[in-house]
Every structure is written in structure tokens, then in C-alpha cells.
mmCIF file of C-alpha atoms in Angstrom:
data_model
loop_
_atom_site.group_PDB
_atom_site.id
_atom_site.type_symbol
_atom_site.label_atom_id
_atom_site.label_comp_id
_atom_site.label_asym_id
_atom_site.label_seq_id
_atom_site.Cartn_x
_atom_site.Cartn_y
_atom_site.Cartn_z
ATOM 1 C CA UNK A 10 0.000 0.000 0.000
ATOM 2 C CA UNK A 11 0.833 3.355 -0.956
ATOM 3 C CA UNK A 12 0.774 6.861 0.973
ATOM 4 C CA UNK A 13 -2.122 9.337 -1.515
ATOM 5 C CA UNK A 14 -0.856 11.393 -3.547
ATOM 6 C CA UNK A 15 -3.479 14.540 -3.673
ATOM 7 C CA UNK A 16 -2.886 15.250 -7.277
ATOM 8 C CA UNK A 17 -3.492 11.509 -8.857
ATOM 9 C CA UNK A 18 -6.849 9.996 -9.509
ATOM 10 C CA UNK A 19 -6.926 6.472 -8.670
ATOM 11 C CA UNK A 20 -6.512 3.441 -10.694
ATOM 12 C CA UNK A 21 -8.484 -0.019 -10.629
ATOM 13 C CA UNK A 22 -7.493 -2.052 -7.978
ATOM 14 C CA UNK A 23 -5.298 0.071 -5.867
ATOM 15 C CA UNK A 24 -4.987 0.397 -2.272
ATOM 16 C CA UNK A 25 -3.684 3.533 -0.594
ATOM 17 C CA UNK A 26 -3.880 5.502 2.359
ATOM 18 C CA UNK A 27 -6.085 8.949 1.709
ATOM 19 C CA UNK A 28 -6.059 10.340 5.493
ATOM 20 C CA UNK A 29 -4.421 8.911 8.900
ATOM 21 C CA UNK A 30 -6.255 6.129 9.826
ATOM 22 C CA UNK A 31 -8.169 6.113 6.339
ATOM 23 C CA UNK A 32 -7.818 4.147 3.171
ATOM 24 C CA UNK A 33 -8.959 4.047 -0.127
ATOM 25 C CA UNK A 34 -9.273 0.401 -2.041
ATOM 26 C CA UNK A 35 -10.590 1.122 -5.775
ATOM 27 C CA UNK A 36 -13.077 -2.003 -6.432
ATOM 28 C CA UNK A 37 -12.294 -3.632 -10.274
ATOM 29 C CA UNK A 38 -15.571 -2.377 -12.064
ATOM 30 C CA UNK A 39 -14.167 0.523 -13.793
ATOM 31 C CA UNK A 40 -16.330 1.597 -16.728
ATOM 32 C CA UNK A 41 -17.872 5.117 -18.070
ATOM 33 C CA UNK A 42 -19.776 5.885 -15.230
ATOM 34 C CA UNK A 43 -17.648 4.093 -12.549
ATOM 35 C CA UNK A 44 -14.272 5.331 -13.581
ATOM 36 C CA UNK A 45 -11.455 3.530 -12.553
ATOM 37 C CA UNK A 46 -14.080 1.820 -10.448
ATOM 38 C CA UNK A 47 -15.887 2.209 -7.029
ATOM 39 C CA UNK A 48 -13.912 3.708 -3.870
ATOM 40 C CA UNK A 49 -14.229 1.291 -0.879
ATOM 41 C CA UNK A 50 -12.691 3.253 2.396
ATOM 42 C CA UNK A 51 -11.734 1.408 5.553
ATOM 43 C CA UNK A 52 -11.539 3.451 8.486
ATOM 44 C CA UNK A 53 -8.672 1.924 11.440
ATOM 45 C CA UNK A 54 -8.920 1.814 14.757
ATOM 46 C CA UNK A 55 -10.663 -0.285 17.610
ATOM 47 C CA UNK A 56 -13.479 -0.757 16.150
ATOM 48 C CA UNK A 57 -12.681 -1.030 12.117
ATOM 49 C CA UNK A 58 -15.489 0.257 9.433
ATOM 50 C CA UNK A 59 -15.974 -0.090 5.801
ATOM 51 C CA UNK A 60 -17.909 2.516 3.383
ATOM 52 C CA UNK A 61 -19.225 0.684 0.545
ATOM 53 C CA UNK A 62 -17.503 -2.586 -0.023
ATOM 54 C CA UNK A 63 -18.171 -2.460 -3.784
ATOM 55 C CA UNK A 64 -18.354 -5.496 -5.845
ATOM 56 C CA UNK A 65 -18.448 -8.897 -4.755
ATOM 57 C CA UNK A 66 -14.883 -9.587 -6.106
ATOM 58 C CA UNK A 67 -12.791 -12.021 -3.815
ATOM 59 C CA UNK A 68 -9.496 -9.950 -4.740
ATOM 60 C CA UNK A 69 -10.916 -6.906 -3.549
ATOM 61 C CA UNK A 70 -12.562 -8.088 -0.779
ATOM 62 C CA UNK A 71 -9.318 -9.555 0.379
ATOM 63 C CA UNK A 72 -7.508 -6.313 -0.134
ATOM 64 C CA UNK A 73 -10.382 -4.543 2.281
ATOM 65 C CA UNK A 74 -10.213 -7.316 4.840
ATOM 66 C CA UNK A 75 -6.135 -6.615 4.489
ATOM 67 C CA UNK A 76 -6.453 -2.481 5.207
ATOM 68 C CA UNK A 77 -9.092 -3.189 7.931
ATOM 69 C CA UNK A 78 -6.256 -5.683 9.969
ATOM 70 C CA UNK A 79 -8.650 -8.624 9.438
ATOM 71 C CA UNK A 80 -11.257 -7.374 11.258
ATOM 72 C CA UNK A 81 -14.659 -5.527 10.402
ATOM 73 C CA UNK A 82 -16.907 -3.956 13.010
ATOM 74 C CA UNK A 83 -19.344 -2.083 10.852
ATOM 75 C CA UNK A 84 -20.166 -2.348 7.082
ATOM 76 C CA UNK A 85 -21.986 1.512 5.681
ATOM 77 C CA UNK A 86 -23.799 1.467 2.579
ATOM 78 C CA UNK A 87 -24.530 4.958 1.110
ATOM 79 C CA UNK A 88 -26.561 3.219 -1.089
ATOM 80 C CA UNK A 89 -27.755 0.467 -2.720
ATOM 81 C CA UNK A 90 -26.655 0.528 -6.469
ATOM 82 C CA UNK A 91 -25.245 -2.517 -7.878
ATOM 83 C CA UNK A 92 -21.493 -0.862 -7.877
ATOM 84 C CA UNK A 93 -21.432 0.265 -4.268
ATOM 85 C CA UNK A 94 -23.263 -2.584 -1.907
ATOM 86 C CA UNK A 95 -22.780 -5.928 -3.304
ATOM 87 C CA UNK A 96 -19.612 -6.750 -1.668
ATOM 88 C CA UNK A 97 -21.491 -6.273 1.904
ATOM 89 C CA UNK A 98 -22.523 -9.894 2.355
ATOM 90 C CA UNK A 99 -19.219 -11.331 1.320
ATOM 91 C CA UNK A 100 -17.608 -9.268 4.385
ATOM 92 C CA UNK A 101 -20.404 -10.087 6.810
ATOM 93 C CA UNK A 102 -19.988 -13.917 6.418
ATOM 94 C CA UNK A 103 -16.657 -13.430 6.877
ATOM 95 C CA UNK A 104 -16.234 -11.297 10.059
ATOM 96 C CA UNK A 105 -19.841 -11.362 11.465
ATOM 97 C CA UNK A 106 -19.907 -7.591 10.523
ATOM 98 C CA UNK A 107 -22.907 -5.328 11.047
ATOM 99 C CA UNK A 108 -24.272 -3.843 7.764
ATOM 100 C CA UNK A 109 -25.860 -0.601 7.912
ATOM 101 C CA UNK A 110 -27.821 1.379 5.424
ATOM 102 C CA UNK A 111 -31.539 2.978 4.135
ATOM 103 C CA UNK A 112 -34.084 0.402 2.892
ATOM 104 C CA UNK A 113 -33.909 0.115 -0.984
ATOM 105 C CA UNK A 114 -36.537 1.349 -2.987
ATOM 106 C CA UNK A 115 -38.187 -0.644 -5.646
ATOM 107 C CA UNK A 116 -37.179 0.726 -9.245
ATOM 108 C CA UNK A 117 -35.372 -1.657 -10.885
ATOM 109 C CA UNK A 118 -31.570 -0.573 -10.023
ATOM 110 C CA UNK A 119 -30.699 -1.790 -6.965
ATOM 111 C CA UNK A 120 -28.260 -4.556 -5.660
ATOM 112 C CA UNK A 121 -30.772 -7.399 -5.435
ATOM 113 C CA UNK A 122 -28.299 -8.840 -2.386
ATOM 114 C CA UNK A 123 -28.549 -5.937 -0.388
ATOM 115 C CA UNK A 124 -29.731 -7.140 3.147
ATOM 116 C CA UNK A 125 -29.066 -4.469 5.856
ATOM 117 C CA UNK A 126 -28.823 -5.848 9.048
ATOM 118 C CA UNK A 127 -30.176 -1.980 10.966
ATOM 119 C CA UNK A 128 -31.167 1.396 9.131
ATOM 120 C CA UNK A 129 -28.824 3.844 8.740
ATOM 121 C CA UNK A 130 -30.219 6.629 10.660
ATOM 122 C CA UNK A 131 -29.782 10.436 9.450
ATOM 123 C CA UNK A 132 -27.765 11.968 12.173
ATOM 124 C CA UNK A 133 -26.600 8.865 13.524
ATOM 125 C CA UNK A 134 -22.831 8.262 15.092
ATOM 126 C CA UNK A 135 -20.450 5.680 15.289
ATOM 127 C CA UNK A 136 -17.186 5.366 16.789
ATOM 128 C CA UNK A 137 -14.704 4.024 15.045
ATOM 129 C CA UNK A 138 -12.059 4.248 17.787
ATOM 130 C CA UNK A 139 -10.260 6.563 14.826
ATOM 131 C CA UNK A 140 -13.084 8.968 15.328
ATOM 132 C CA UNK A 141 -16.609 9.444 14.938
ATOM 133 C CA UNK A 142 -18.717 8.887 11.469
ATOM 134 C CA UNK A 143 -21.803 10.793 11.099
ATOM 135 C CA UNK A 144 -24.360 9.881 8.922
ATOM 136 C CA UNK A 145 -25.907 12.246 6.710
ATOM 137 C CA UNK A 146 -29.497 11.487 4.769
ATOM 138 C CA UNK A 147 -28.360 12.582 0.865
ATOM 139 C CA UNK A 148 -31.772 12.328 -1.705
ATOM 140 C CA UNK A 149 -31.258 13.058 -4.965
ATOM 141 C CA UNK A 150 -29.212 10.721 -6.554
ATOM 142 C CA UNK A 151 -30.586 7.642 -4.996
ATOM 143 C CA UNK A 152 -33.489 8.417 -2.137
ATOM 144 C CA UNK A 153 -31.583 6.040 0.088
ATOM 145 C CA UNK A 154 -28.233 7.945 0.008
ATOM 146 C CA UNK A 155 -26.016 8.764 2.465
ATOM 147 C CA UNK A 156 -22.996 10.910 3.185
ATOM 148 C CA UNK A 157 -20.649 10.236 6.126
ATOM 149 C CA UNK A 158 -18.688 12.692 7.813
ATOM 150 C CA UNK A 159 -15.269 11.891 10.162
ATOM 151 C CA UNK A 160 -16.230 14.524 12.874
ATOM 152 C CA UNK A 161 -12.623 14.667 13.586
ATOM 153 C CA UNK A 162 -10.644 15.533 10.506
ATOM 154 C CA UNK A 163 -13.869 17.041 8.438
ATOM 155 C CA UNK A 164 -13.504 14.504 5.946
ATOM 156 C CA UNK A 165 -16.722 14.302 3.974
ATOM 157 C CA UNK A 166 -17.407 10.443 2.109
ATOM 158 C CA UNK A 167 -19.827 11.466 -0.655
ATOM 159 C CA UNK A 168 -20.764 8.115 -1.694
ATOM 160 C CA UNK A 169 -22.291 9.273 -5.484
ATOM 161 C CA UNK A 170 -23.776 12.576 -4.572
ATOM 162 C CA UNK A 171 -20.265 14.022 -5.268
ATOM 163 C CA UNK A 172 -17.656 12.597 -7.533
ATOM 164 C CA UNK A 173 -13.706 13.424 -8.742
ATOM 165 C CA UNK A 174 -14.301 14.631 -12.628
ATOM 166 C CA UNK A 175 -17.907 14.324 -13.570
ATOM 167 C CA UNK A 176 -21.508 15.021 -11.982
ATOM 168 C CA UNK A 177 -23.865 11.864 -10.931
ATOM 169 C CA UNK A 178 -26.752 10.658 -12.729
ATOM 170 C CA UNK A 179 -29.976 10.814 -11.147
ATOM 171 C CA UNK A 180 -32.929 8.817 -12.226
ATOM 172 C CA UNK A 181 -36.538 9.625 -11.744
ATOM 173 C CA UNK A 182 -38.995 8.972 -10.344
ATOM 174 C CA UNK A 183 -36.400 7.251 -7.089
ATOM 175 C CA UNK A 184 -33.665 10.235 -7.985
ATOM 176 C CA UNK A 185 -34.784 13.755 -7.956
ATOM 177 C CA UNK A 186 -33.137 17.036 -9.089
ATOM 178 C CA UNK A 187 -34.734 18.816 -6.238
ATOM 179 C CA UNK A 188 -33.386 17.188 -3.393
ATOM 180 C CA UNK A 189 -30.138 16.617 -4.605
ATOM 181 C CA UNK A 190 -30.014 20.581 -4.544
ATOM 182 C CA UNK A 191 -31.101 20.636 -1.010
ATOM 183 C CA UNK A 192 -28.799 17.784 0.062
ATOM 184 C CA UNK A 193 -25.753 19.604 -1.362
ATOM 185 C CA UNK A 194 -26.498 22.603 0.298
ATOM 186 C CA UNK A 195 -26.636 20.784 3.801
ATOM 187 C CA UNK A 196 -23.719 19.106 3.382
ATOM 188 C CA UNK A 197 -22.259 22.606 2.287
ATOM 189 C CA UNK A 198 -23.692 23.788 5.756
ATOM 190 C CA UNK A 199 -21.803 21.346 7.681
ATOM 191 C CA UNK A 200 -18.655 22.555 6.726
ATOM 192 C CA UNK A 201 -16.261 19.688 5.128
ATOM 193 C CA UNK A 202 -12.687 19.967 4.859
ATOM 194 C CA UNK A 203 -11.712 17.262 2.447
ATOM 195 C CA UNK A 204 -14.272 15.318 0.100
ATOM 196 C CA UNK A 205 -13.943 11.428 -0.337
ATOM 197 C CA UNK A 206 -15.856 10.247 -3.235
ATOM 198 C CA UNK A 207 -17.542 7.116 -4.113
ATOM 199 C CA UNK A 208 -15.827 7.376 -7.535
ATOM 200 C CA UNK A 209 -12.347 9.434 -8.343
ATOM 201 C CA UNK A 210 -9.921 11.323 -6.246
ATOM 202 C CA UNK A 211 -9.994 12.923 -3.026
ATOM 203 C CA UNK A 212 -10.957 16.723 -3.603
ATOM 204 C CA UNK A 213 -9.201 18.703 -0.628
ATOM 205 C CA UNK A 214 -11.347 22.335 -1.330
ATOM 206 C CA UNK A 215 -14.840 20.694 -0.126
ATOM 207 C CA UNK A 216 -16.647 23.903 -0.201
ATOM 208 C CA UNK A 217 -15.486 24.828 -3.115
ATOM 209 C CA UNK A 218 -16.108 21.511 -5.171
ATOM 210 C CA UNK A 219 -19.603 21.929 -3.724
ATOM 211 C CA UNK A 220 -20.216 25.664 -5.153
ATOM 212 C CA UNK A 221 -19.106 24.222 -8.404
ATOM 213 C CA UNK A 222 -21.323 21.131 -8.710
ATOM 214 C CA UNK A 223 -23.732 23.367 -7.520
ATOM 215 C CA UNK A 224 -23.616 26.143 -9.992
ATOM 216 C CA UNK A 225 -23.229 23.703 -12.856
ATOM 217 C CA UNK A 226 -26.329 21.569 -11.809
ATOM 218 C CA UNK A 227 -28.176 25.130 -12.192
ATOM 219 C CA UNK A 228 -26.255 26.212 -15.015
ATOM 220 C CA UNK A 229 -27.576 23.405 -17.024
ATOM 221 C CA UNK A 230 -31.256 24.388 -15.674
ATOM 222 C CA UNK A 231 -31.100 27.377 -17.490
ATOM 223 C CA UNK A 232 -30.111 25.659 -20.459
ATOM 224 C CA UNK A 233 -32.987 23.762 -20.223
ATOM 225 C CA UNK A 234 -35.207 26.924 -19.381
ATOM 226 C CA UNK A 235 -34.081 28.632 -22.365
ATOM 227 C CA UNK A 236 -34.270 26.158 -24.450
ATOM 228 C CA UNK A 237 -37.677 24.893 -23.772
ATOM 229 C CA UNK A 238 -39.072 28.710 -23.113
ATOM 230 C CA UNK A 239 -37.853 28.654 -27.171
ATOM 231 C CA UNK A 240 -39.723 26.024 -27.964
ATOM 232 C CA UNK A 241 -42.726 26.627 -25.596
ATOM 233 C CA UNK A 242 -43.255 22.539 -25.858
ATOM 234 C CA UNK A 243 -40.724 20.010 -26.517
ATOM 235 C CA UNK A 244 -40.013 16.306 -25.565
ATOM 236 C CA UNK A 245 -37.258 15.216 -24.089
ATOM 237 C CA UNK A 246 -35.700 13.878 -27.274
ATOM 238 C CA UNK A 247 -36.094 17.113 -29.003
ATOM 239 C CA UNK A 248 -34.392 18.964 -25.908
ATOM 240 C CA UNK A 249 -31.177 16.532 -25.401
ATOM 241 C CA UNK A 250 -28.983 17.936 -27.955
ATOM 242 C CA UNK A 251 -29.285 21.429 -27.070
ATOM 243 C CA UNK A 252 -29.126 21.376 -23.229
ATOM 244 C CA UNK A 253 -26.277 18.831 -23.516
ATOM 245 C CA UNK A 254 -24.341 20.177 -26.388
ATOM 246 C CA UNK A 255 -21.166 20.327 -24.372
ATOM 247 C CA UNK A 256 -21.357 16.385 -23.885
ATOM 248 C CA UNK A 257 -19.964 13.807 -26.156
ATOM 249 C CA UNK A 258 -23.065 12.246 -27.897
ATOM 250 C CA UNK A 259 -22.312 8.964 -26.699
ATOM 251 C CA UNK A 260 -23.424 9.935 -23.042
ATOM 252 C CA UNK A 261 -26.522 11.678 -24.362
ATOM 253 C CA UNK A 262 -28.386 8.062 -23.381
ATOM 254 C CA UNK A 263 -27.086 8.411 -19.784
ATOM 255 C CA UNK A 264 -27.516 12.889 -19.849
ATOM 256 C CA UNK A 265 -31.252 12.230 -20.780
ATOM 257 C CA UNK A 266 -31.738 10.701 -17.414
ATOM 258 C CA UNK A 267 -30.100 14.063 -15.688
ATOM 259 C CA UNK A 268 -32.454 15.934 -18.654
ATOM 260 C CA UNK A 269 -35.530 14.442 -17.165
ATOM 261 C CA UNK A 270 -34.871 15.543 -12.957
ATOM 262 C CA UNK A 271 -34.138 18.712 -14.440
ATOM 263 C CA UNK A 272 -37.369 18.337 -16.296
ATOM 264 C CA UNK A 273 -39.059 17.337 -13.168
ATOM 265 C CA UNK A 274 -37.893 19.979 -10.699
ATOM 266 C CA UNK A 275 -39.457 22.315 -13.335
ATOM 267 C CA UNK A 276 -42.907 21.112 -12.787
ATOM 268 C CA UNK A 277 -42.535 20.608 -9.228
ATOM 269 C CA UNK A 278 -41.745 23.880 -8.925
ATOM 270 C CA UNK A 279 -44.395 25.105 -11.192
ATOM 271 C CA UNK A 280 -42.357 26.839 -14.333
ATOM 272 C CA UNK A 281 -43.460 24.147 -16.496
ATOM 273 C CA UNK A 282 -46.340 21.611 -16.720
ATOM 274 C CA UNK A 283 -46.359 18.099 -18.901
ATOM 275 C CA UNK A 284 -48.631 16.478 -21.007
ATOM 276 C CA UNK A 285 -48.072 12.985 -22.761
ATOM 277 C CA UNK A 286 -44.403 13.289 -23.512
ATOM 278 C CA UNK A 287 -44.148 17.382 -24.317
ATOM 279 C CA UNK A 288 -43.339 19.651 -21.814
ATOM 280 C CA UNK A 289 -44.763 22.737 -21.575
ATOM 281 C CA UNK A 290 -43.131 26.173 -20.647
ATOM 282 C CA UNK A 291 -45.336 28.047 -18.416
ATOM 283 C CA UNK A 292 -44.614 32.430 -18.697
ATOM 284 C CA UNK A 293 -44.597 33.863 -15.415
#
């Protein structure tokens, strides 16, 4: 294992250590949404815990059980998407681990595996011996998301609501646009020093990182709004290649998923209503 080096992203399959008593295993599923693959963090100390044990992929597994001593107290699940929580049962067989997280919802993109064995309660603590997690209830990408914050050192694990080098996708009607807006500015109110994401490097300026997802997420809102104010009524399809103009066409079929939160949030909010498959701009 290898001390992190702040400047390099990670690649598939390594191990390193991201903060004193914290490291970063990089699960093999690498891919265009996954990156090099999924971050699994194990947090040392007394009592040992792992953030989203990734695939269920003996090597990597072995490398987490390796980091974590050969013990595991706790196992957190931000959520329950195939790439972050299947690796969970593997590790509770194994060392009789507790596995934590929300209850799944029902929409088709879920790790079918995923048994928690408690919820993971929004404002809940553990102790780590290294320091104290806190769990933080993130909707918007997933509406069983969590973040996890290390009291101590400020160190913020994002799970997928933040990510090194791209935004998330969020998928409605489980994901919504709306609350991932709110959930990023709570985390921004808690004040995080240091961002540890499910996917990509550490990102040292948390508050900063935030503002920026932040301002893009609404930047491409008013791409949208001016676009479909154009229009007046669109579909979807007929909006994709204008909002997302900046994005390679071959991520269009993933963007359209991101196209219809932003979509949503419009009618929730009431600048927009839908009918069949248009939308329609409402003046105000």
C-alpha cells in the first residue's frame, strides 16, 4: 500500500492511504460511469469500518479485509446501487460484521443482495475508535443515500452525490433534481474539509467543489429553461442535444436521465407543466 498522492486519480485495484487512519481500495468495475471503479474506504482503529464494499470480487474483498487488519466492526452502505453494496454480504460472512444502510426502494436498479442488518439513521454516530462517522441522509441521486462525515478531521465520504471529474446521474422517479439541490447545500452547511468520493480522487477544497457542482447543476437548468421557453413545448428527445451540447453524444443516453430531474424539478416547482411526452413552458 501506498501513501495518496493529492494530485493523482486512482486506478483499478489500488490500495492507498487517503487520510491517517483512512484508506482508499478502488473495487475492479471501472467503466464510463464508474471510472477507474468504485472507492471502498476502511476506516482503522478499535473498532474497524468499511464505506461501501463495492463489488463482490474475492481480490478486492481480500484487499479490504487486508487495510481493515482482518477485522470488520461495521459495514456503511450509502446506497444500494449494484457498484457500491454488493460486496457487503461477502464481508459479513466473513467477520460477522454489522451492515448498515436505508431500505432500498423498488425501481429496478438496486443490488438485489442488499440485506441491511439496521437502518442507517440520518444523524446517527459511530465510533470508530479513529473517530466518529456521522451519517448524513443525501436524496437526490438515490433516495436512500447517504454521506458520512469523520467529525474529527472534516472529511466528507460522498458516496455518489459528489464525484472526482464528472456530476452523478440521477434517475426519476427514485432520484430527484430537487433534493439533490437541497442535500448539497446541507452538506455545504456542515462545513467539510476534504471530500472522499464514491468514484475518483480525493478533492481537498470541499466547499469549493460543492459551489461548483452546484452552480453547474443550475447552469444546465437554465439551459434547459431557455431552451424549452424557445420552444414553448418540446419532448425530451427534441431537448437533449441542445441542453447537452457540451457532452460527447455517446453519453446523451445516460444525460437524458439528468435531462428528465431537471425536467421534473421544473414542474414541481411550477415553471413548467407536462402532457403525454411534451413539456410545456409556463410564462410567469
Amino acid at each position: 500500500m501506498t501513501r495518496y498522492d493529492p494530485d493523482a486519480l486512482p486506478a483499478t485495484g489500488a490500495s492507498q492511504q487517503v487520510a491517517d487512519a483512512v484508506w482508499r481500495i478502488v473495487a475492479p468495475n471501472p467503466g464510463p460511469l464508474t471510472g477507474a471503479g468504485t472507492n471502498t474506504y476502511v476506516i482503522t482503529g478499535d473498532r474497524p469500518v468499511v464505506i461501501d464494499p463495492g463489488s463482490e470480487d474475492p481480490a478486492h474483498l481480500a484487499r479490504v479485509l487486508d487495510a481493515a487488519g482482518g477485522l470488520v466492526h461495521r459495514i456503511l452502505c450509502t446506497h444500494s446501487h449494484p457498484d457500491h453494496s454488493p460486496g457487503a454480504a461477502w464481508l459479513r460472512e466473513r467477520t460477522g460484521a454489522t451492515v448498515l444502510g436505508r431500505p432500498a426502494p423498488d425501481d429496478g436498479h438496486q443490488d438485489t443482495s442488499y440485506q441491511p442488518d439496521a437502518d442507517l439513521v440520518d444523524g446517527a454516530g459511530f465510533d470508530t475508535g479513529g473517530g466518529t462517522l456521522r451519517a448524513i441522509h443525501t436524496p437526490g441521486h438515490a433516495s436512500n443515500h447517504v454521506c458520512l462525515l469523520l467529525e474529527e478531521t472534516g472529511l466528507l465520504f460522498t458516496g455518489d452525490h459528489l464525484m472526482s471529474g464528472s456530476t452523478v446521474i440521477i434517475i426519476p422517479p427514485d432520484g430527484s433534481m430537487r433534493l439533490y439541490l437541497e442535500s448539497l447545500r446541507r452538506l455545504r452547511e456542515l462545513s467539510p474539509v476534504a471530500l472522499a468520493p464514491g468514484h475518483g480522487a480525493r478533492m481537498p477544497a470541499a466547499i469549493a467543489e460543492i459551489d461548483r457542482v452546484g452552480a453547474h447543476r443550475l447552469a444546465r437548468e437554465a439551459r434547459l429553461v431557455r431552451e424549452l421557453a424557445a420552444r414553448r413545448t418540446a419532448t425530451l428527445d427534441e431537448l437533449l442535444p441542445g441542453v447537452y451540447a457540451d457532452v460527447p453524444k455517446f453519453m446523451h443516453v445516460y444525460a437524458r436521465h439528468s435531462l428528465l430531474a431537471h425536467a421534473v424539478k421544473l414542474v414541481e416547482e411550477g415553471r413548467a407543466q407536462i402532457e403525454g411526452e411534451h413539456y410545456l413552458w409556463r410564462d410567469a
